[in-house]
GROMACS .gro file of C-alpha atoms in nm:
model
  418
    1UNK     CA    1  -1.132  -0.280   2.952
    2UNK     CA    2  -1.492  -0.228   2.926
    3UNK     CA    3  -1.621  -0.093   2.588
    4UNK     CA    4  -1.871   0.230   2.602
    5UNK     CA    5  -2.176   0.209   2.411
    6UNK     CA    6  -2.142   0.505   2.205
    7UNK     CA    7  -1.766   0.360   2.105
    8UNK     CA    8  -1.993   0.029   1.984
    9UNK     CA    9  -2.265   0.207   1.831
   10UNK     CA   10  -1.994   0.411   1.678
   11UNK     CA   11  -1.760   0.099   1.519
   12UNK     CA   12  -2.093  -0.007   1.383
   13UNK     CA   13  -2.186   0.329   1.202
   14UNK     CA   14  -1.804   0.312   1.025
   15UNK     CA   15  -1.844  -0.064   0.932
   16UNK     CA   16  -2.181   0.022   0.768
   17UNK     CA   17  -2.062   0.315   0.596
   18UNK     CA   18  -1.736   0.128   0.430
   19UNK     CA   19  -1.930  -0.205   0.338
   20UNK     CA   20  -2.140  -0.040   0.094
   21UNK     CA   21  -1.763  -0.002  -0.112
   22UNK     CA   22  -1.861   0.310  -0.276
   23UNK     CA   23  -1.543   0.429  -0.222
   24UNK     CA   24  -1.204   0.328  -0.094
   25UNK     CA   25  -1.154   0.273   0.247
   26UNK     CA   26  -0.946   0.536   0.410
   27UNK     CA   27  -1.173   0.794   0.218
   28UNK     CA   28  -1.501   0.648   0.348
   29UNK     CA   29  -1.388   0.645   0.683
   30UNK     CA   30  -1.263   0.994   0.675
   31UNK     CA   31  -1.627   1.124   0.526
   32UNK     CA   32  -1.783   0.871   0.831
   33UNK     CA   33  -1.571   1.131   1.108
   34UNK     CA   34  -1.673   1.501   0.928
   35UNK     CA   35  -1.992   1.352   0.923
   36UNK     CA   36  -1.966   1.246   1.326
   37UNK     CA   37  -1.748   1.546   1.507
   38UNK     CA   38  -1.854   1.373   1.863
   39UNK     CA   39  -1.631   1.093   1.784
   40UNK     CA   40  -1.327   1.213   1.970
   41UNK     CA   41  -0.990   1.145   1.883
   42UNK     CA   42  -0.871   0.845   2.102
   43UNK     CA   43  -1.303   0.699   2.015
   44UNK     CA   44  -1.149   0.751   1.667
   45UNK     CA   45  -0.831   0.550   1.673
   46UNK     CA   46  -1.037   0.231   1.814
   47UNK     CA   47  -1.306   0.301   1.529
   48UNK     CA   48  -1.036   0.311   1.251
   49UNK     CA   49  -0.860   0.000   1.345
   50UNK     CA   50  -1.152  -0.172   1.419
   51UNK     CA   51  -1.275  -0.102   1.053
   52UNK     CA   52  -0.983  -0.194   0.863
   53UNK     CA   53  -1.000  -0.555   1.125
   54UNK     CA   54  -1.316  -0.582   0.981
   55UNK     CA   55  -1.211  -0.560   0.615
   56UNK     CA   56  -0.914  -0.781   0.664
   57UNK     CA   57  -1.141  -1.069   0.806
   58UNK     CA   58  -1.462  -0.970   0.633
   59UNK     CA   59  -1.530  -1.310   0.518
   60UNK     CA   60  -1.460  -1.492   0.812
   61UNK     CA   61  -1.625  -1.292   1.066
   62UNK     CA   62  -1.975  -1.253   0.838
   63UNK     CA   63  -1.988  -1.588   0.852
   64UNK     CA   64  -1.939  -1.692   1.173
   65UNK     CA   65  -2.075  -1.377   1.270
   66UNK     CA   66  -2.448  -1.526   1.063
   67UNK     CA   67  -2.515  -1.195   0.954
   68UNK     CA   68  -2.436  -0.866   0.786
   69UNK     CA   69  -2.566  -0.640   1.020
   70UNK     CA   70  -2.327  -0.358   1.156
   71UNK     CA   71  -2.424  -0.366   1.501
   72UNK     CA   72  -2.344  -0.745   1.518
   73UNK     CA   73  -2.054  -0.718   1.331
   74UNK     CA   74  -1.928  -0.435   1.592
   75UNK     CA   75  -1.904  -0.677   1.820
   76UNK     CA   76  -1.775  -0.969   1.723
   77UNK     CA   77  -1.486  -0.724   1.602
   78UNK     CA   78  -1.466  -0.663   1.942
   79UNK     CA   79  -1.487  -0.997   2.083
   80UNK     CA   80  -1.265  -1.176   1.789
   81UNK     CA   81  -1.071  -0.946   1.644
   82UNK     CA   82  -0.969  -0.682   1.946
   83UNK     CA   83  -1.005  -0.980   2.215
   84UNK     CA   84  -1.275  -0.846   2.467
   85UNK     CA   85  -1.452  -1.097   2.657
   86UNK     CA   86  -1.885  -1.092   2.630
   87UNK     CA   87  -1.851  -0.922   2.998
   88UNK     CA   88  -1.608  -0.651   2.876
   89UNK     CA   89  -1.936  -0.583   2.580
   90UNK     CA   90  -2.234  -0.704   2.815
   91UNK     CA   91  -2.256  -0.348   2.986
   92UNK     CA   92  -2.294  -0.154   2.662
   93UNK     CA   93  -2.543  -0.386   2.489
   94UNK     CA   94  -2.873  -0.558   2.548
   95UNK     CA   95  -2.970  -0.884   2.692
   96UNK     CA   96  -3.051  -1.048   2.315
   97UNK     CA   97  -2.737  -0.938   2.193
   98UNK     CA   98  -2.545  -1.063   2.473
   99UNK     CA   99  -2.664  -1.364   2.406
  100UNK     CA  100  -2.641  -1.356   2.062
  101UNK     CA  101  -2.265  -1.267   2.140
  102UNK     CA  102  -2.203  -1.615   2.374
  103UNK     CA  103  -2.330  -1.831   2.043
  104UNK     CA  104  -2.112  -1.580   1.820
  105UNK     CA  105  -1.788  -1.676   2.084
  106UNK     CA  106  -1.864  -2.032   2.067
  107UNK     CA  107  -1.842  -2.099   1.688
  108UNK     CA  108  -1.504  -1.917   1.683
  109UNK     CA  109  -1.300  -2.266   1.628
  110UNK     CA  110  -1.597  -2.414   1.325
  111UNK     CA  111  -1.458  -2.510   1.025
  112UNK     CA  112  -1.457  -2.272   0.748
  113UNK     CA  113  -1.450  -2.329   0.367
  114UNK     CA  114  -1.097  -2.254   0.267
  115UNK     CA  115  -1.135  -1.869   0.070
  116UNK     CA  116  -1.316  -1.771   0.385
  117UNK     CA  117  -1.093  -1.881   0.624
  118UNK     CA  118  -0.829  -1.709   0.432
  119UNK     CA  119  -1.066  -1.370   0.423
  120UNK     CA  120  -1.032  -1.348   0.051
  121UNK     CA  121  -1.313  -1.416  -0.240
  122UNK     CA  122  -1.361  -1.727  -0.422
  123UNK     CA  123  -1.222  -1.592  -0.746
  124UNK     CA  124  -0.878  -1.462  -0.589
  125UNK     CA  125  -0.813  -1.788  -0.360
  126UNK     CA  126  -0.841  -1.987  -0.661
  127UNK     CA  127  -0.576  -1.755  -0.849
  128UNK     CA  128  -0.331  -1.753  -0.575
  129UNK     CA  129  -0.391  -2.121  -0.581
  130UNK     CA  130  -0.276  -2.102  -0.983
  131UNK     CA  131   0.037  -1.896  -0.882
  132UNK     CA  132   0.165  -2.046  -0.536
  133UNK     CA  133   0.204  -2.394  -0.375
  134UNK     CA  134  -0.047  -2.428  -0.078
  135UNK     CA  135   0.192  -2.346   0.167
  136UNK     CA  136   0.269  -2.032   0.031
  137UNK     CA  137  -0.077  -1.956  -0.041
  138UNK     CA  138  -0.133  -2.016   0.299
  139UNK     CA  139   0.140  -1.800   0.402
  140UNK     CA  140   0.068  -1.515   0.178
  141UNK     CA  141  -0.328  -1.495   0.307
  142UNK     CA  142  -0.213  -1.534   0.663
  143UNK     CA  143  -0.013  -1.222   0.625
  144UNK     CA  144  -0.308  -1.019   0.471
  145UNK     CA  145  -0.528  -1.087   0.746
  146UNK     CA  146  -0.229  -0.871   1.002
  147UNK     CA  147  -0.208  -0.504   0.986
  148UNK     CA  148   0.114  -0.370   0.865
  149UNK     CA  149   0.372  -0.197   1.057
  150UNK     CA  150   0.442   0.147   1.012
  151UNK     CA  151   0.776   0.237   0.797
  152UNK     CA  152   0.895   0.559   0.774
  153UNK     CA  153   1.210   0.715   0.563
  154UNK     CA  154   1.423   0.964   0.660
  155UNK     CA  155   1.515   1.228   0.454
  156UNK     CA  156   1.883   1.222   0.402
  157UNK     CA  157   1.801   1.601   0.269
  158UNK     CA  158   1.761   1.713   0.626
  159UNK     CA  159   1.878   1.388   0.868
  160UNK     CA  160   1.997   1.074   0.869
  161UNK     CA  161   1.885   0.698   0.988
  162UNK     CA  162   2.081   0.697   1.300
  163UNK     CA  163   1.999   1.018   1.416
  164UNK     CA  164   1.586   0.903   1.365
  165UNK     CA  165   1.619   0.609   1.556
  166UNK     CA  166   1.763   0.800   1.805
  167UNK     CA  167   1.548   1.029   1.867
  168UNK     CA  168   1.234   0.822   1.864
  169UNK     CA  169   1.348   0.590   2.073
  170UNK     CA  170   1.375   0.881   2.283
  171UNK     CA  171   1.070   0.935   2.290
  172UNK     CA  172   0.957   0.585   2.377
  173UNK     CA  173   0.886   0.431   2.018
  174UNK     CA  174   0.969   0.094   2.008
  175UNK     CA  175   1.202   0.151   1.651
  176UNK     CA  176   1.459  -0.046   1.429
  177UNK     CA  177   1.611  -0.012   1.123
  178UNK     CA  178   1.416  -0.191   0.804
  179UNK     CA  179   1.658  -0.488   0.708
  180UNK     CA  180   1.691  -0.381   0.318
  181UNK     CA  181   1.597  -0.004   0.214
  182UNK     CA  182   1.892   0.192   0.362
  183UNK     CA  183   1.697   0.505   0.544
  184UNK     CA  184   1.380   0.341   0.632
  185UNK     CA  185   1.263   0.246   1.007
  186UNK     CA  186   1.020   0.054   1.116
  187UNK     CA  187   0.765   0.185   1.449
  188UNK     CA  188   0.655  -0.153   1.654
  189UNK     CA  189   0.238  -0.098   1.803
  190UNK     CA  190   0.014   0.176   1.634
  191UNK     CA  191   0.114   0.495   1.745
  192UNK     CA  192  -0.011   0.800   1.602
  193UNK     CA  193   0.276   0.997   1.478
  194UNK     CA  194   0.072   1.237   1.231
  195UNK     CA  195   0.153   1.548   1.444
  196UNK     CA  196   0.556   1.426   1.581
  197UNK     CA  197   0.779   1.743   1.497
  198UNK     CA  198   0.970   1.507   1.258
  199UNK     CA  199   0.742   1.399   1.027
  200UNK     CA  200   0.588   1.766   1.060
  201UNK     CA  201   0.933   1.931   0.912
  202UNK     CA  202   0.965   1.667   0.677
  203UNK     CA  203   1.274   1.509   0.845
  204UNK     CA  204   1.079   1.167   0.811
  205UNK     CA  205   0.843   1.042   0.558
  206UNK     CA  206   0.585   0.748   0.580
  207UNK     CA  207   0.709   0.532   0.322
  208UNK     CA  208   0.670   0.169   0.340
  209UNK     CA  209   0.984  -0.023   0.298
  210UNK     CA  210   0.903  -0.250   0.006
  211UNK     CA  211   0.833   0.133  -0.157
  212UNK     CA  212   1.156   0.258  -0.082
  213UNK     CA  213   1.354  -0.053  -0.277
  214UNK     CA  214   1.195   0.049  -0.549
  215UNK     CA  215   1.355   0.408  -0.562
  216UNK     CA  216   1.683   0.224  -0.503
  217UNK     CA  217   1.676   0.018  -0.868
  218UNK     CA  218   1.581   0.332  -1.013
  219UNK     CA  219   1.920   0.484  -0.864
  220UNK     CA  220   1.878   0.815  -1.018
  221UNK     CA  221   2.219   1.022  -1.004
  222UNK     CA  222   2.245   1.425  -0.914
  223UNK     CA  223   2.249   1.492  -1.308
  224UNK     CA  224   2.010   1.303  -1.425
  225UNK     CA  225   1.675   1.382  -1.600
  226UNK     CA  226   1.366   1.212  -1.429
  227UNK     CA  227   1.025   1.118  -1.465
  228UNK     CA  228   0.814   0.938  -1.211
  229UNK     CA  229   0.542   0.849  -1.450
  230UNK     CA  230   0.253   0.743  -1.226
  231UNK     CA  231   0.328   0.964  -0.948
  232UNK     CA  232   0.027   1.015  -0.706
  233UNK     CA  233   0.068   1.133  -0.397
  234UNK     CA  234   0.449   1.164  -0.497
  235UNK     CA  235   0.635   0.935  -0.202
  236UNK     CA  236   0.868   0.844  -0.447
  237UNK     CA  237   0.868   1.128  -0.623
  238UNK     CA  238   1.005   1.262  -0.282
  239UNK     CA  239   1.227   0.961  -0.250
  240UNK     CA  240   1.380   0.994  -0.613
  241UNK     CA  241   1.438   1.395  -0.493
  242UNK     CA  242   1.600   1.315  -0.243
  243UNK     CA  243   1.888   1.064  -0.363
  244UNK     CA  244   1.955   1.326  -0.647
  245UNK     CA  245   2.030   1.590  -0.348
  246UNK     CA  246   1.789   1.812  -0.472
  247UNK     CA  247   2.009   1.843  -0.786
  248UNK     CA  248   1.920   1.749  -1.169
  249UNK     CA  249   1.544   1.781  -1.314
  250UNK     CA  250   1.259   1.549  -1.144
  251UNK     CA  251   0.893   1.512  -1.337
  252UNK     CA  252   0.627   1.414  -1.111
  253UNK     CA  253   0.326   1.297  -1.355
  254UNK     CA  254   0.022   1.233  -1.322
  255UNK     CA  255  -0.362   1.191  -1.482
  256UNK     CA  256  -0.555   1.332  -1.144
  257UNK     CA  257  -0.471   1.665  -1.029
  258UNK     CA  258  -0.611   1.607  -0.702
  259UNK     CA  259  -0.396   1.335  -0.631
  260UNK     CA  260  -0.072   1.485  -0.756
  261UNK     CA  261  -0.193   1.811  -0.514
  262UNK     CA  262  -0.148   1.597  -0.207
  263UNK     CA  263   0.240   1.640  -0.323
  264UNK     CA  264   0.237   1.926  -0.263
  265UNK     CA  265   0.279   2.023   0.127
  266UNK     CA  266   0.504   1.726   0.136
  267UNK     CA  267   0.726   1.861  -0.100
  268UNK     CA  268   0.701   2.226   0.032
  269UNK     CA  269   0.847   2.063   0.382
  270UNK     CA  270   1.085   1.793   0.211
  271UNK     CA  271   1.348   2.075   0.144
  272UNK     CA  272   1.358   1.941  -0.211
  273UNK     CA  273   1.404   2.222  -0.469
  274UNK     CA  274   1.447   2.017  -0.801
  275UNK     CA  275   1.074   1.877  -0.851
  276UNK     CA  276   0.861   1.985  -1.085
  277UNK     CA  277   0.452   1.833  -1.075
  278UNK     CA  278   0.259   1.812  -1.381
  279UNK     CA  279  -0.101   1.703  -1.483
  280UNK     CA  280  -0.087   1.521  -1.787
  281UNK     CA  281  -0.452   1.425  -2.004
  282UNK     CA  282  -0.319   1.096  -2.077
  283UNK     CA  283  -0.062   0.871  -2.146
  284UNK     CA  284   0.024   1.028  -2.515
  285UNK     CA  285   0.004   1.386  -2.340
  286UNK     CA  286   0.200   1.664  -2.527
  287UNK     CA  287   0.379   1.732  -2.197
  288UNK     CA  288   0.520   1.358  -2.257
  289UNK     CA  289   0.518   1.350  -2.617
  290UNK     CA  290   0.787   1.678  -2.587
  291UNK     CA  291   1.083   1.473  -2.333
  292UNK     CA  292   1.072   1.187  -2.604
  293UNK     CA  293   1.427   1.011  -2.547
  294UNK     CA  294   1.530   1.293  -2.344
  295UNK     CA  295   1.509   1.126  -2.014
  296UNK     CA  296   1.809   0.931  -1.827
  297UNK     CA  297   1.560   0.755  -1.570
  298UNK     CA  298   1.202   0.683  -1.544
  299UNK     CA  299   0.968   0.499  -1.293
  300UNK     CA  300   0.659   0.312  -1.396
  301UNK     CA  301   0.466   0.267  -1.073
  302UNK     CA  302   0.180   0.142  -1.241
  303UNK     CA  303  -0.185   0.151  -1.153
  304UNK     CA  304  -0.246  -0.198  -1.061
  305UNK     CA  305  -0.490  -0.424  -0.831
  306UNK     CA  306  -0.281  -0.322  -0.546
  307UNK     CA  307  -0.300  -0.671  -0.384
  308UNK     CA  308   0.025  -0.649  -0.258
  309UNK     CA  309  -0.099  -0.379   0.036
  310UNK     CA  310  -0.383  -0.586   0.126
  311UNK     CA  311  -0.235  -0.546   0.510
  312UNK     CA  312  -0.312  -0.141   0.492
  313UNK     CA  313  -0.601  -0.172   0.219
  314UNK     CA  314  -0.800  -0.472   0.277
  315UNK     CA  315  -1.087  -0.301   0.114
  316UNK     CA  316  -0.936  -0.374  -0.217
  317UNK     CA  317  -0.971  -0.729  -0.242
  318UNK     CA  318  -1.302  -0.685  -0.188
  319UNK     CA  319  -1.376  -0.441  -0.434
  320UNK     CA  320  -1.163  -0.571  -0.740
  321UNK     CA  321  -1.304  -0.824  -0.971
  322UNK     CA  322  -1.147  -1.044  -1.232
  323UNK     CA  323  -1.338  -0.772  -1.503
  324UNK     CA  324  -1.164  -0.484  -1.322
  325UNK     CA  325  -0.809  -0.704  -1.330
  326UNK     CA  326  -0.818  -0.728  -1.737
  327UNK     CA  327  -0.877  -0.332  -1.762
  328UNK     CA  328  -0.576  -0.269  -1.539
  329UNK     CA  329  -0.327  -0.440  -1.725
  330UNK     CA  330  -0.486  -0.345  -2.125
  331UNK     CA  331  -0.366   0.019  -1.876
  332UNK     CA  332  -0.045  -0.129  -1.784
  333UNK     CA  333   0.043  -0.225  -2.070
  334UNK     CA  334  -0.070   0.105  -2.245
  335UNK     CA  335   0.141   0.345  -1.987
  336UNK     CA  336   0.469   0.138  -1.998
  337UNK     CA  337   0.463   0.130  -2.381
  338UNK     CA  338   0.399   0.496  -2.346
  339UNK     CA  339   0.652   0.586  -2.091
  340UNK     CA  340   0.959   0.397  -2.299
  341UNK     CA  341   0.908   0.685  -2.499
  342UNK     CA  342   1.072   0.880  -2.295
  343UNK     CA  343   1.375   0.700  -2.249
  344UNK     CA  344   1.654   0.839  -2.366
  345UNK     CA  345   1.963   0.580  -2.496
  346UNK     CA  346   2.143   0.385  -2.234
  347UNK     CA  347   1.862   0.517  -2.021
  348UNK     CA  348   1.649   0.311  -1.727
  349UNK     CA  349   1.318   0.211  -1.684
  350UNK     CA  350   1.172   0.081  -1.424
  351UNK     CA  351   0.823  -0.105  -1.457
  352UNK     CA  352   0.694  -0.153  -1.060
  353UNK     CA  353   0.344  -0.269  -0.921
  354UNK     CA  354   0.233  -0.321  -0.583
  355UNK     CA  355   0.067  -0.622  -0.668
  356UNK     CA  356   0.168  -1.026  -0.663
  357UNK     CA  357  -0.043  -1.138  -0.957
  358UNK     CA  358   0.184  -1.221  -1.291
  359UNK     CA  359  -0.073  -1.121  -1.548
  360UNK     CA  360  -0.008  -0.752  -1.372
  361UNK     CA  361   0.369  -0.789  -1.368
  362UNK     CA  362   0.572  -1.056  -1.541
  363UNK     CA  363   0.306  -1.081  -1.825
  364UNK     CA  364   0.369  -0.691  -1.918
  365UNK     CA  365   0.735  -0.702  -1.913
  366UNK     CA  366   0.746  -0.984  -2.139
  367UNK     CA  367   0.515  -0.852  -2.356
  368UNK     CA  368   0.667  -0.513  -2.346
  369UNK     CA  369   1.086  -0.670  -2.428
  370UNK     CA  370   0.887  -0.885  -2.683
  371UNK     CA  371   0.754  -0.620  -2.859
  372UNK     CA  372   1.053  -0.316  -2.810
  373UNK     CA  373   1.364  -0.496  -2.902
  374UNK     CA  374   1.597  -0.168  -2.798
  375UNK     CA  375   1.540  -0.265  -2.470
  376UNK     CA  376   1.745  -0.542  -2.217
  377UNK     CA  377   1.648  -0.667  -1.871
  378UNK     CA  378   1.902  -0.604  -1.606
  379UNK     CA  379   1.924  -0.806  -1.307
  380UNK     CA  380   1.774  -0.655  -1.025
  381UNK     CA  381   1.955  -0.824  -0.750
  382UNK     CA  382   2.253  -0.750  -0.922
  383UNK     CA  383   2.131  -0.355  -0.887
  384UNK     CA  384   2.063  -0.383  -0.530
  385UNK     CA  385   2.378  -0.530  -0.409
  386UNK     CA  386   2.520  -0.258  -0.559
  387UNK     CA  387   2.374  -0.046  -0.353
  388UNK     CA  388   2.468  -0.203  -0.077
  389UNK     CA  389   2.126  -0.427  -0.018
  390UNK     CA  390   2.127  -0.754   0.013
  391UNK     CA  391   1.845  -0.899  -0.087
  392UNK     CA  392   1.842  -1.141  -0.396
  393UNK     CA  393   1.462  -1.222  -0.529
  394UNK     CA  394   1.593  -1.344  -0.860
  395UNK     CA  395   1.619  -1.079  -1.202
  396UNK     CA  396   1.329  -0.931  -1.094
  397UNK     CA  397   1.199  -0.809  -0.783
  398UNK     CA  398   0.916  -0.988  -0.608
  399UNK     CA  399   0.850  -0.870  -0.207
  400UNK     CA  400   0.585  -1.043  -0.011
  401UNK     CA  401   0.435  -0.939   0.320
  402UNK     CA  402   0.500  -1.311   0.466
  403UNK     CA  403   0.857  -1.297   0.348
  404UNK     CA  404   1.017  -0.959   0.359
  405UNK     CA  405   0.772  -0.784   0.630
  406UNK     CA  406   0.682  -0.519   0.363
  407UNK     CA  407   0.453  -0.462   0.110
  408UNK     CA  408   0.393  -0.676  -0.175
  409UNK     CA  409   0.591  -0.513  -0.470
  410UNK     CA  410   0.718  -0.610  -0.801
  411UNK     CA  411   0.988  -0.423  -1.033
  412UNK     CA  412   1.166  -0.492  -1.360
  413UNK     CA  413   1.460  -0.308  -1.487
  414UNK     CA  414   1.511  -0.261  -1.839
  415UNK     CA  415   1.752  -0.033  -1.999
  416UNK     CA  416   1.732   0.129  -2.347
  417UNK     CA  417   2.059   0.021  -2.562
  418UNK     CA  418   2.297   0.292  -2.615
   0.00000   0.00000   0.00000
């Protein structure tokens, strides 16, 4: 298929407005469309994947590419990453970039140095290298450079797996169940479900998988008191909702309103009665300070470097730096000691991260059971195959894209003594 010039000069205009890493990704790219209404939407869906390609093999594609400039780098997306040939381009573009294009095609196969072939800075390759054997190095970078499938949940308040995979294989989707989290599904391709009557009425979430395991060691029961500490946009917020059928008390915190507001027309169509947002100051907040050892479960999804979802948010390895990494966990540490507060005796916490570095996850936990001797470790493959999931990473939970298909995640499970 032949590629119009104005869906080239386009891709460029998005990969120039995102490089500058002013702000994340998905945000960037949004701004890039209000400020472009001509981009229509199917222009749109080719400009948006062909951003986030560019992100994912940033490194790679600069350099073979010999330059930084948009235009350029528009099409050698095209050529490497989407697989046009130089004829599919040569129509749209002029006769110096075509044949700056032919010499772009034929380094494709040069050697690179090893961080670049793996599209991730110097500073990171070297870490993973501290962390992992090569092979598994290798295997976790080769997974970044992918996009990610798309997971969805469905909300046993309002339907169930079987009758999701049903109907959207119906409708053509190409749809299985995920292999661990009970009510997730996984959609093969990219299709653009933002406006399918079921994820409209809240009957299915987008919720990757790895996300949805996380909910299940937190196993809150229809009683229970609840805080999801670090709550965001609230997908587990919505999760946690729903396997307490709506019943009990559910705290959905959070430092930034306007991220905890994005909760709420998911919650309004979730069909979930029992949640209750709140913007807290802080950590220490008053709001917090007054459920002290009141609370039978609380989540911990902690800020983090977010490394584990480099698949859907390859901007962030570009845009965290070792300086950035030591202020996230002096955080992490902070908000976990902070949210043990809470926990009332014989009470859970969960400590999770969507990340794969140890200085984010196993270095907190230890810290925090070194320092709070009230609290155990439970094993959390223990947890999971009693709910039914079989999936054994060892006492702790550790999900990698190369291994599980999800998201990177980590969780500990520690329970206050009675």
């Amino acid at each position: 298929m032949t590629l119009r010039r104005n869906q080239l000069a386009a891709l460029a205009g998005a990969v120039e407005r995102v490089r500058r890493f002013d702000a994340p990704a998905d945000t960037a790219l949004s701004a890039f469309f209000r400020e472009h209404p001509e981009i229509g939407a199917r222009d749109r869906a080719l400009v948006s994947d062909g951003t986030f390609a560019y992100l994912r093999r940033k490194a790679s594609l600069e350099t073979l590419a010999q330059t930084t400039d948009p235009r350029l780098l528009a099409y050698a997306v095209a050529v490497r990453e989407f697989g046009h040939s130089v004829r599919d381009i040569e129509p749209a573009i002029n006769a110096a970039d075509a044949r700056w294009l032919a010499g772009f095609k034929g380094r494709l196969h040069e050697p690179l140095a090893p961080a670049v072939a793996a599209d991730v800075p110097d500073w990171l390759w070297h870490r993973l290298g501290e962390i992992f054997d090569d092979a598994a190095r290798a295997s976790l970078t080769r997974a970044w450079q992918a996009p990610a499938p798309l997971d969805l949940r469905a909300n046993v308040m309002k339907t169930t797996r079987d009758a999701a995979l049903a109907a959207l294989a119906a409708d053509g989707l190409r749809v299985s169940a995920t292999p661990y989290a009970p009510h997730g599904l996984r959609v093969e391709g990219r299709p653009s479900l933002a406006h399918h009557p079921w994820l409209v009425d809240g009957r299915l979430e987008v919720q990757d998988e790895g996300s949805q395991l996380i909910g299940v060691l937190v196993a809150p029961r229809r009683s229970d008191m609840v805080v999801d500490f670090c709550a965001g946009a609230g997908g587990k917020t919505l999760l946690l909702g729903a396997m307490m059928r709506s019943q009990g008390r559910l705290y959905a915190f959070d430092v930034i309103a306007k991220r905890l507001a994005r909760l709420t027309p998911r919650l309004a169509r979730s069909g979930l009665s029992n949640v209750h947002p709140q913007v807290i100051a802080h950590e220490r907040d008053a709001k917090v300070k007054r459920l002290a050892r009141k609370i039978d479960r609380v989540l911990v999804d902690a800020p983090c470097t977010g490394f584990g979802t480099l698949r859907r948010n390859p901007d962030l390895k570009w845009r965290q730096t070792p300086e950035d990494l030591r202020e996230l966990t002096a955080k992490q540490a902070r908000i976990l000691d902070a949210a043990s507060t809470l926990v009332k005796p014989g009470g859970r916490l969960v400590y999770a991260t969507c990340s794969v570095l140890p200085e984010e996850n196993d270095a907190i936990v230890d810290a925090f059971l070194g320092a709070h001797g009230d609290f155990a470790e439970r094993d959390a493959a223990f947890l999971l195959a009693q709910a039914h999931v079989q999936l054994d990473t060892g006492a702790r939970l550790r999900l990698r894209p190369d291994i599980h298909g999800c998201d990177g995640f980590f969780a500990a499970v520690l329970e206050r003594a009675p």
